[in-house]
Amino acid sequence: MGKKKDVASLKGDIEITEHTLPLDDLCRQLRTCPLKGLSHAWAKVMSEKEGPNRLTPPKTTPQWVIFIRNVFSYFGILLWIGAILCFIAYAIQASSSETASKDNLWLGLVLTIVVLITGIFSFYQESKSSAIMESFKDLVPQYARVIREGQRLTLKAEEVTIGDLVEVQLGDRIPADIRIVEAKSFKVDNSSLTGESEAQSRGPDCTNENPLETKNLAFFSTNAVEGTAKGIVIRIGDNTVMGRIAGLVSGLDSGETPIAKEIAHFIHIITVVAFGLALALLAAAIALRYHWLDGVIFFIGIIVAWVPEGLLATVTVCLTLTAKRMAKKNCLVKNLEAVETLGSTSAICSDKTGTLTQNRMTVSHLWVEGGIVDAKLNDDCTSVGVAGYNKRDGYQKLVRIAALCSTAEFKGGQDSSVPVMKRDVAGDASEAAILKFVELAEGSAAKIRERFPKICEIPFNSSDKFQLSIHANNMTDKGCHLLVMKGAPERILERCSTIMTNQGEVAMNDKALDAFHDAYLELGSLGERVLGFCDLPLPSCDYPIGYNFNSEEPNFPLTELRFVGLISMLDPPRPTVPDAVAKCRSAGVRVIMVTGDHPITAKAIAKSVGIISPENETIEDIANRLGVPLSEVSPESASAAVVHGGELKELSETELDNVLRNYSEIVFARTSPQQKLQIVEALQKQGAIVAVTGDGVNDSPALKKADIGVAMGITGSDVSKQAADMILLDDNFSTIVAGVEEGRLIFDNLKKSIAYTLTSKIPEVSPFLFFILFDIPLALGSVTILCIDLGTDMVPAISLAYEKSESDIMLRSPRDPKRDRLVNERLISVAYGQVGMIQAVAGFFVYFIIMAENGFLPQDLYGIRPRWESRAVNDLEDSYGQEWTYVARKKLEYTCHTAFFVAIVIVQWADVIICKTRRLSLWDQGMGNWVLNFGLVFETAVAAFLSYTPGMDVALRMQPLKFVWWLPPLPFAVLIMLYDEVRRWLIRRQPGGWVEMETYY
Amino acid sequence: MGKEESNGGKNYTGYDDRFSTYVWNSETRQFFGRTGLAWAKLTIFYTIFYIGLAAFAGLCYFLFSKTLTEEHPRWMLGYRPMPDPDTNAGSTLIWYTLGKRSDAKFWYRQLDEYVTGVEQSVYNSDVLSCERDMKATNEKSCRVEVSQFGNVCTKANKFGYESGDPCILLKLNRIFGWEPECYGINENGQYDKKLLDDDLNEAEGMPSSLKTYIFSNVNSISDDAKRANFLSTIWITCNGEAKPDQENLGTFAYFPSNRQGISGKYFPYHKQPGYQSPFIFVQLKNPMRDVLINVECKAWAKNIIHDRINRLGSVRFEILIDS
């Protein structure tokens, strides 16, 4: 209980207020000092009070518990019960008679072996994954530099406590959650927390109520990528933002997979059937005046016979095969059962960055000389087309500024054969994008820089929001120095007095201003990041060569510049994503974007990949279109929505529920890890099966909670990979679609496989029933039953996993987990009630033929059992007056067992062929599944081997059969095929008709 | 997913999963998920389906049964015959207390009934009384004359049970068309001395007493035809199964006394009307009292193989006579 409570509290949003307090108050509260730090004494007190600064490892489940759990899972339990019942039955028989047959003992042992082997197999699969906390450990810094009583100390990160003054510099991991008191161009990489890959600057000022957005907090385990800072520790260990995520992940229960639920349901069904039948038999046995002990043995016998011994292995192998197939498609499945989950998925919560997009800022548009130009990468990514603008003066100037006003450089040591787009760049994402653009458009940025060597620069700062540099101009045009500047467009514009248009440089006028605003707005609404560019050739008379430019106190103009243009960038969607989203849509899978990014960017990407389809509008769109305020638009009229994390916080559970219900297309922006989790839970509560994709640590709670968590193989953090059930090796959203398809296919094929396997239970069990009810000699022994279940039936059952889909499975809705069961009563009805019955009749037909041909006509078999089974009766008379010794008639009986076994193999040919399709005609489905065709040959070969190999009569009591005894089941095999073809024809002819309602499984 | 769920309430799925509702849903009048009509339709379907299936199977069996003859089964699986003790009881132990009449009666009454049944076949005209060299044909069988067994193992004598020298009836299992290949008889049914020597030499495990018995009798017969008649026999020997058993047993007497075995004239069995299984009596003379004795009897002919584990060509029974 306690643990659950903890998790619930962790799910709440982080409550941090320390960043809003005045620094003095905070210091007083924590009894620290922003200069000297804690006193040693108080640090000790706090350390004892708060405990060490580390993540508490969760209670790990010991390996043996996991092993036991695997061995006793679902099917496992069923087989165990079967095995125990066998041993009980054997014990009863052995104690009552010396010559008891050991069949039950062997059966029990075989069941035990089967369950152990499959248990070990799945244990092996499972133990490869797990160990979530292990990956969190790597995030924790080892050492921290702390100032106590004015002394600089290097402590183990564990010893840091609340109130400590810590120092961090680039390359460090932040040792705890700290409030910045002093920073020098300090930047942190919060990507593991927020998913935003860009480094963020941090300073002493509180800029936002939200602790994740304010600039004066830095968080435990995030990286400092630039500058240095000092900060006061406000949270340590498990109470840190990261600690809470870790706690949440390890505390969350991911619940049963859909396939596990289906298997449990299936076992439920066959248990009910088995017990019902066994009870009926017990009653019948008592009515027939059997000894009660015999009745109990019969009861156990039926239940054991009903256990599909081979099915557990079949299902495991089918899932493994699919997992392998998915791995080939770059979809690595960690948990075998998760293979199917994607197929059942009805909603995908996808992260934006990296999954839907390429996680690579790219220049997408330019605005020069009053026109917006598409900067389209051509197909081979080796050059950029700008549609005829490249000769324009304005464009040339813009590119020149772009190349010069930048600190980004290609990292050394990279071969020129590496495509430009793939080269590593030192510098922030926007500058890298611009650098690559210049490189692609003009050939070489370095050449331009050579021509205009940099003389002086003012780096970007957040208050002025511009970046400036001054270059010597070797190619004299108006002066010998060129001043270039880039920054936030409106700030740049303020500093300009002229603007480049298609008529050349003109004075700033209203028309030009309007054009600028329109362009700025348009690019902004595309979710793109826009930068403005301007320059000014400095007249050589005022600024001669050798002029001493001073960047601290600018002795050059910062206004009256020439506005040249805008460059806008975005992280473009992956090219295959729109197609994949469309496929999801046609497959009835909702795609919901959940991102930490800004709403506008998120929405733009959502629109461009089709998560918000072109015909759908959000409330804001409608308001915009109609020109009315937001409040006047009724929420019902919109079918798409962009929900901000801030709004989400205000929503109650029911309101969130309504949002998820009422809007078909939703983008959640600016969401926190907890909110992501909240969305997943809300969807699950509605009955949806939810897939979540993510790459950051922040995504891991949602990944864990989701029915299937999908982590990114390339960009994904270790934590996210550990929390996930599946890893996309190529980080590509469209791979998920392939996964959905495979998942759906395996669900269908498992149905077929189970239908096939269950069918032969009827011919296997009916001999035992007839043995008891009609006192005829046993027609099929338990050894032969095992030969079918664990021998001949295995390969065909597994081969059904290779069956191709009947129709386009990506055009139908995901299955309703409440109604579309893996095994339903229709499947049972067809398998047990119809096909199984035909098979049983086929088996008995052969049995009676062999008995009759050897002298025992059917009418004389009735009631013969007590004499047949008595070892003392050595002159049992048959219908022709012959007398049979015990051994002789047993040999005949075993011949019948073998023939019955062969008959089942033959009618199972027909069964596996009809199980290939559930709706289509076999004619349309074809026999192209060569694994299945091999299975047909294989099971026949096994049957022949078992029957004809010398020594089998001793080992398995199999007798060699006359060739003609292979023939009697054939008419029944044909009957099965015809019957099922007609059944499927009726299903197709009358959709929704009675035949479909009662027999379509 | 209907509208009603969005009005709140915990039941998001809109289903009632309770088992009781599944058994009987009063709203939809469904019993186990189906209405009465649906159940009726399903029942009719299955009735028709099973009738059709039964008809199909019946037709198949009918066609098959046309290929069977009434006279004989199709296959002879080649199982070997073996002698059979006289009892049908659940075990192979013959156990009684000497002097306790009811005890002994349980055993000899069974023999009594069997022998009486054989005696009555005299009145069956379908059965030949095979004298001299006559032999059963495919149509007619030979009568088993009870008189040949002499006056020891008889009803009047209570088959020796009351005197403690019990008689055991041994017969061969009827196997369709089976005929013995007897020692010393060639393909033409003629006596062949060399063949007899070879046959008996090759007869693995045959007690020397039987060999001596055969040789001395053959030598005492003057006529080859009579020799052939004598040799045309499935020989029977009995002995204790192990050494102690042999010590505890007395001697054996075989009846008919002129032939320690079953004459070949009764074979083959061809389901002739009124066919009687031939048999022989073995009397255990004064076996040790109060000791359980394992007795094994074997039948001997060239085409009888012996296998103690599978009890081929032999029979095993126990006898225990309490004093």
mmCIF file with all atom_site columns, N, CA, C and O in Angstrom, chain A residues 744-762:
data_model
loop_
_atom_site.group_PDB
_atom_site.id
_atom_site.type_symbol
_atom_site.label_atom_id
_atom_site.label_alt_id
_atom_site.label_comp_id
_atom_site.label_asym_id
_atom_site.label_entity_id
_atom_site.label_seq_id
_atom_site.pdbx_PDB_ins_code
_atom_site.Cartn_x
_atom_site.Cartn_y
_atom_site.Cartn_z
_atom_site.occupancy
_atom_site.B_iso_or_equiv
_atom_site.pdbx_formal_charge
_atom_site.auth_seq_id
_atom_site.auth_comp_id
_atom_site.auth_asym_id
_atom_site.auth_atom_id
_atom_site.pdbx_PDB_model_num
ATOM 1  N N  . ARG A 1 744 ? -0.599  -7.171  -35.638 1.00 0.00 ? 744 ARG A N  1
ATOM 2  C CA . ARG A 1 744 ? -1.944  -7.599  -36.019 1.00 0.00 ? 744 ARG A CA 1
ATOM 3  C C  . ARG A 1 744 ? -1.911  -8.949  -36.713 1.00 0.00 ? 744 ARG A C  1
ATOM 4  O O  . ARG A 1 744 ? -2.770  -9.803  -36.495 1.00 0.00 ? 744 ARG A O  1
ATOM 5  N N  . LEU A 1 745 ? -0.886  -9.117  -37.539 1.00 0.00 ? 745 LEU A N  1
ATOM 6  C CA . LEU A 1 745 ? -0.772  -10.375 -38.269 1.00 0.00 ? 745 LEU A CA 1
ATOM 7  C C  . LEU A 1 745 ? -0.572  -11.525 -37.292 1.00 0.00 ? 745 LEU A C  1
ATOM 8  O O  . LEU A 1 745 ? -1.212  -12.568 -37.415 1.00 0.00 ? 745 LEU A O  1
ATOM 9  N N  . ILE A 1 746 ? 0.273   -11.315 -36.290 1.00 0.00 ? 746 ILE A N  1
ATOM 10 C CA . ILE A 1 746 ? 0.563   -12.432 -35.394 1.00 0.00 ? 746 ILE A CA 1
ATOM 11 C C  . ILE A 1 746 ? -0.682  -12.729 -34.545 1.00 0.00 ? 746 ILE A C  1
ATOM 12 O O  . ILE A 1 746 ? -0.929  -13.874 -34.199 1.00 0.00 ? 746 ILE A O  1
ATOM 13 N N  . PHE A 1 747 ? -1.463  -11.720 -34.247 1.00 0.00 ? 747 PHE A N  1
ATOM 14 C CA . PHE A 1 747 ? -2.692  -11.980 -33.486 1.00 0.00 ? 747 PHE A CA 1
ATOM 15 C C  . PHE A 1 747 ? -3.623  -12.877 -34.297 1.00 0.00 ? 747 PHE A C  1
ATOM 16 O O  . PHE A 1 747 ? -4.147  -13.874 -33.797 1.00 0.00 ? 747 PHE A O  1
ATOM 17 N N  . ASP A 1 748 ? -3.811  -12.507 -35.557 1.00 0.00 ? 748 ASP A N  1
ATOM 18 C CA . ASP A 1 748 ? -4.654  -13.332 -36.428 1.00 0.00 ? 748 ASP A CA 1
ATOM 19 C C  . ASP A 1 748 ? -4.095  -14.740 -36.551 1.00 0.00 ? 748 ASP A C  1
ATOM 20 O O  . ASP A 1 748 ? -4.825  -15.723 -36.474 1.00 0.00 ? 748 ASP A O  1
ATOM 21 N N  . ASN A 1 749 ? -2.788  -14.797 -36.744 1.00 0.00 ? 749 ASN A N  1
ATOM 22 C CA . ASN A 1 749 ? -2.180  -16.101 -36.984 1.00 0.00 ? 749 ASN A CA 1
ATOM 23 C C  . ASN A 1 749 ? -2.152  -16.955 -35.723 1.00 0.00 ? 749 ASN A C  1
ATOM 24 O O  . ASN A 1 749 ? -2.244  -18.171 -35.808 1.00 0.00 ? 749 ASN A O  1
ATOM 25 N N  . LEU A 1 750 ? -2.038  -16.306 -34.568 1.00 0.00 ? 750 LEU A N  1
ATOM 26 C CA . LEU A 1 750 ? -2.114  -17.079 -33.320 1.00 0.00 ? 750 LEU A CA 1
ATOM 27 C C  . LEU A 1 750 ? -3.488  -17.707 -33.177 1.00 0.00 ? 750 LEU A C  1
ATOM 28 O O  . LEU A 1 750 ? -3.632  -18.837 -32.732 1.00 0.00 ? 750 LEU A O  1
ATOM 29 N N  . LYS A 1 751 ? -4.497  -16.950 -33.576 1.00 0.00 ? 751 LYS A N  1
ATOM 30 C CA . LYS A 1 751 ? -5.856  -17.490 -33.568 1.00 0.00 ? 751 LYS A CA 1
ATOM 31 C C  . LYS A 1 751 ? -5.921  -18.759 -34.388 1.00 0.00 ? 751 LYS A C  1
ATOM 32 O O  . LYS A 1 751 ? -6.457  -19.774 -33.960 1.00 0.00 ? 751 LYS A O  1
ATOM 33 N N  . LYS A 1 752 ? -5.353  -18.673 -35.585 1.00 0.00 ? 752 LYS A N  1
ATOM 34 C CA . LYS A 1 752 ? -5.382  -19.817 -36.486 1.00 0.00 ? 752 LYS A CA 1
ATOM 35 C C  . LYS A 1 752 ? -4.615  -20.973 -35.871 1.00 0.00 ? 752 LYS A C  1
ATOM 36 O O  . LYS A 1 752 ? -5.047  -22.119 -35.910 1.00 0.00 ? 752 LYS A O  1
ATOM 37 N N  . SER A 1 753 ? -3.466  -20.634 -35.302 1.00 0.00 ? 753 SER A N  1
ATOM 38 C CA . SER A 1 753 ? -2.615  -21.649 -34.709 1.00 0.00 ? 753 SER A CA 1
ATOM 39 C C  . SER A 1 753 ? -3.341  -22.350 -33.560 1.00 0.00 ? 753 SER A C  1
ATOM 40 O O  . SER A 1 753 ? -3.285  -23.573 -33.436 1.00 0.00 ? 753 SER A O  1
ATOM 41 N N  . ILE A 1 754 ? -4.021  -21.559 -32.751 1.00 0.00 ? 754 ILE A N  1
ATOM 42 C CA . ILE A 1 754 ? -4.725  -22.147 -31.610 1.00 0.00 ? 754 ILE A CA 1
ATOM 43 C C  . ILE A 1 754 ? -5.903  -22.976 -32.089 1.00 0.00 ? 754 ILE A C  1
ATOM 44 O O  . ILE A 1 754 ? -6.150  -24.078 -31.606 1.00 0.00 ? 754 ILE A O  1
ATOM 45 N N  . ALA A 1 755 ? -6.623  -22.451 -33.089 1.00 0.00 ? 755 ALA A N  1
ATOM 46 C CA . ALA A 1 755 ? -7.751  -23.206 -33.628 1.00 0.00 ? 755 ALA A CA 1
ATOM 47 C C  . ALA A 1 755 ? -7.263  -24.560 -34.122 1.00 0.00 ? 755 ALA A C  1
ATOM 48 O O  . ALA A 1 755 ? -7.884  -25.595 -33.863 1.00 0.00 ? 755 ALA A O  1
ATOM 49 N N  . TYR A 1 756 ? -6.122  -24.538 -34.792 1.00 0.00 ? 756 TYR A N  1
ATOM 50 C CA . TYR A 1 756 ? -5.569  -25.789 -35.320 1.00 0.00 ? 756 TYR A CA 1
ATOM 51 C C  . TYR A 1 756 ? -5.233  -26.748 -34.182 1.00 0.00 ? 756 TYR A C  1
ATOM 52 O O  . TYR A 1 756 ? -5.588  -27.915 -34.208 1.00 0.00 ? 756 TYR A O  1
ATOM 53 N N  . THR A 1 757 ? -4.535  -26.220 -33.178 1.00 0.00 ? 757 THR A N  1
ATOM 54 C CA . THR A 1 757 ? -4.064  -27.084 -32.097 1.00 0.00 ? 757 THR A CA 1
ATOM 55 C C  . THR A 1 757 ? -5.218  -27.644 -31.268 1.00 0.00 ? 757 THR A C  1
ATOM 56 O O  . THR A 1 757 ? -5.193  -28.800 -30.858 1.00 0.00 ? 757 THR A O  1
ATOM 57 N N  . LEU A 1 758 ? -6.229  -26.788 -31.052 1.00 0.00 ? 758 LEU A N  1
ATOM 58 C CA . LEU A 1 758 ? -7.336  -27.252 -30.206 1.00 0.00 ? 758 LEU A CA 1
ATOM 59 C C  . LEU A 1 758 ? -8.146  -28.337 -30.893 1.00 0.00 ? 758 LEU A C  1
ATOM 60 O O  . LEU A 1 758 ? -8.672  -29.229 -30.241 1.00 0.00 ? 758 LEU A O  1
ATOM 61 N N  . THR A 1 759 ? -8.261  -28.243 -32.218 1.00 0.00 ? 759 THR A N  1
ATOM 62 C CA . THR A 1 759 ? -9.131  -29.170 -32.929 1.00 0.00 ? 759 THR A CA 1
ATOM 63 C C  . THR A 1 759 ? -8.809  -30.622 -32.616 1.00 0.00 ? 759 THR A C  1
ATOM 64 O O  . THR A 1 759 ? -9.705  -31.418 -32.344 1.00 0.00 ? 759 THR A O  1
ATOM 65 N N  . SER A 1 760 ? -7.515  -30.947 -32.620 1.00 0.00 ? 760 SER A N  1
ATOM 66 C CA . SER A 1 760 ? -7.167  -32.357 -32.459 1.00 0.00 ? 760 SER A CA 1
ATOM 67 C C  . SER A 1 760 ? -7.429  -32.868 -31.045 1.00 0.00 ? 760 SER A C  1
ATOM 68 O O  . SER A 1 760 ? -7.270  -34.044 -30.769 1.00 0.00 ? 760 SER A O  1
ATOM 69 N N  . LYS A 1 761 ? -7.816  -31.970 -30.143 1.00 0.00 ? 761 LYS A N  1
ATOM 70 C CA . LYS A 1 761 ? -8.138  -32.423 -28.780 1.00 0.00 ? 761 LYS A CA 1
ATOM 71 C C  . LYS A 1 761 ? -9.355  -33.344 -28.787 1.00 0.00 ? 761 LYS A C  1
ATOM 72 O O  . LYS A 1 761 ? -9.438  -34.268 -27.979 1.00 0.00 ? 761 LYS A O  1
ATOM 73 N N  . ILE A 1 762 ? -10.295 -33.066 -29.666 1.00 0.00 ? 762 ILE A N  1
ATOM 74 C CA . ILE A 1 762 ? -11.517 -33.885 -29.685 1.00 0.00 ? 762 ILE A CA 1
ATOM 75 C C  . ILE A 1 762 ? -11.193 -35.328 -30.080 1.00 0.00 ? 762 ILE A C  1
ATOM 76 O O  . ILE A 1 762 ? -11.529 -36.257 -29.348 1.00 0.00 ? 762 ILE A O  1
#
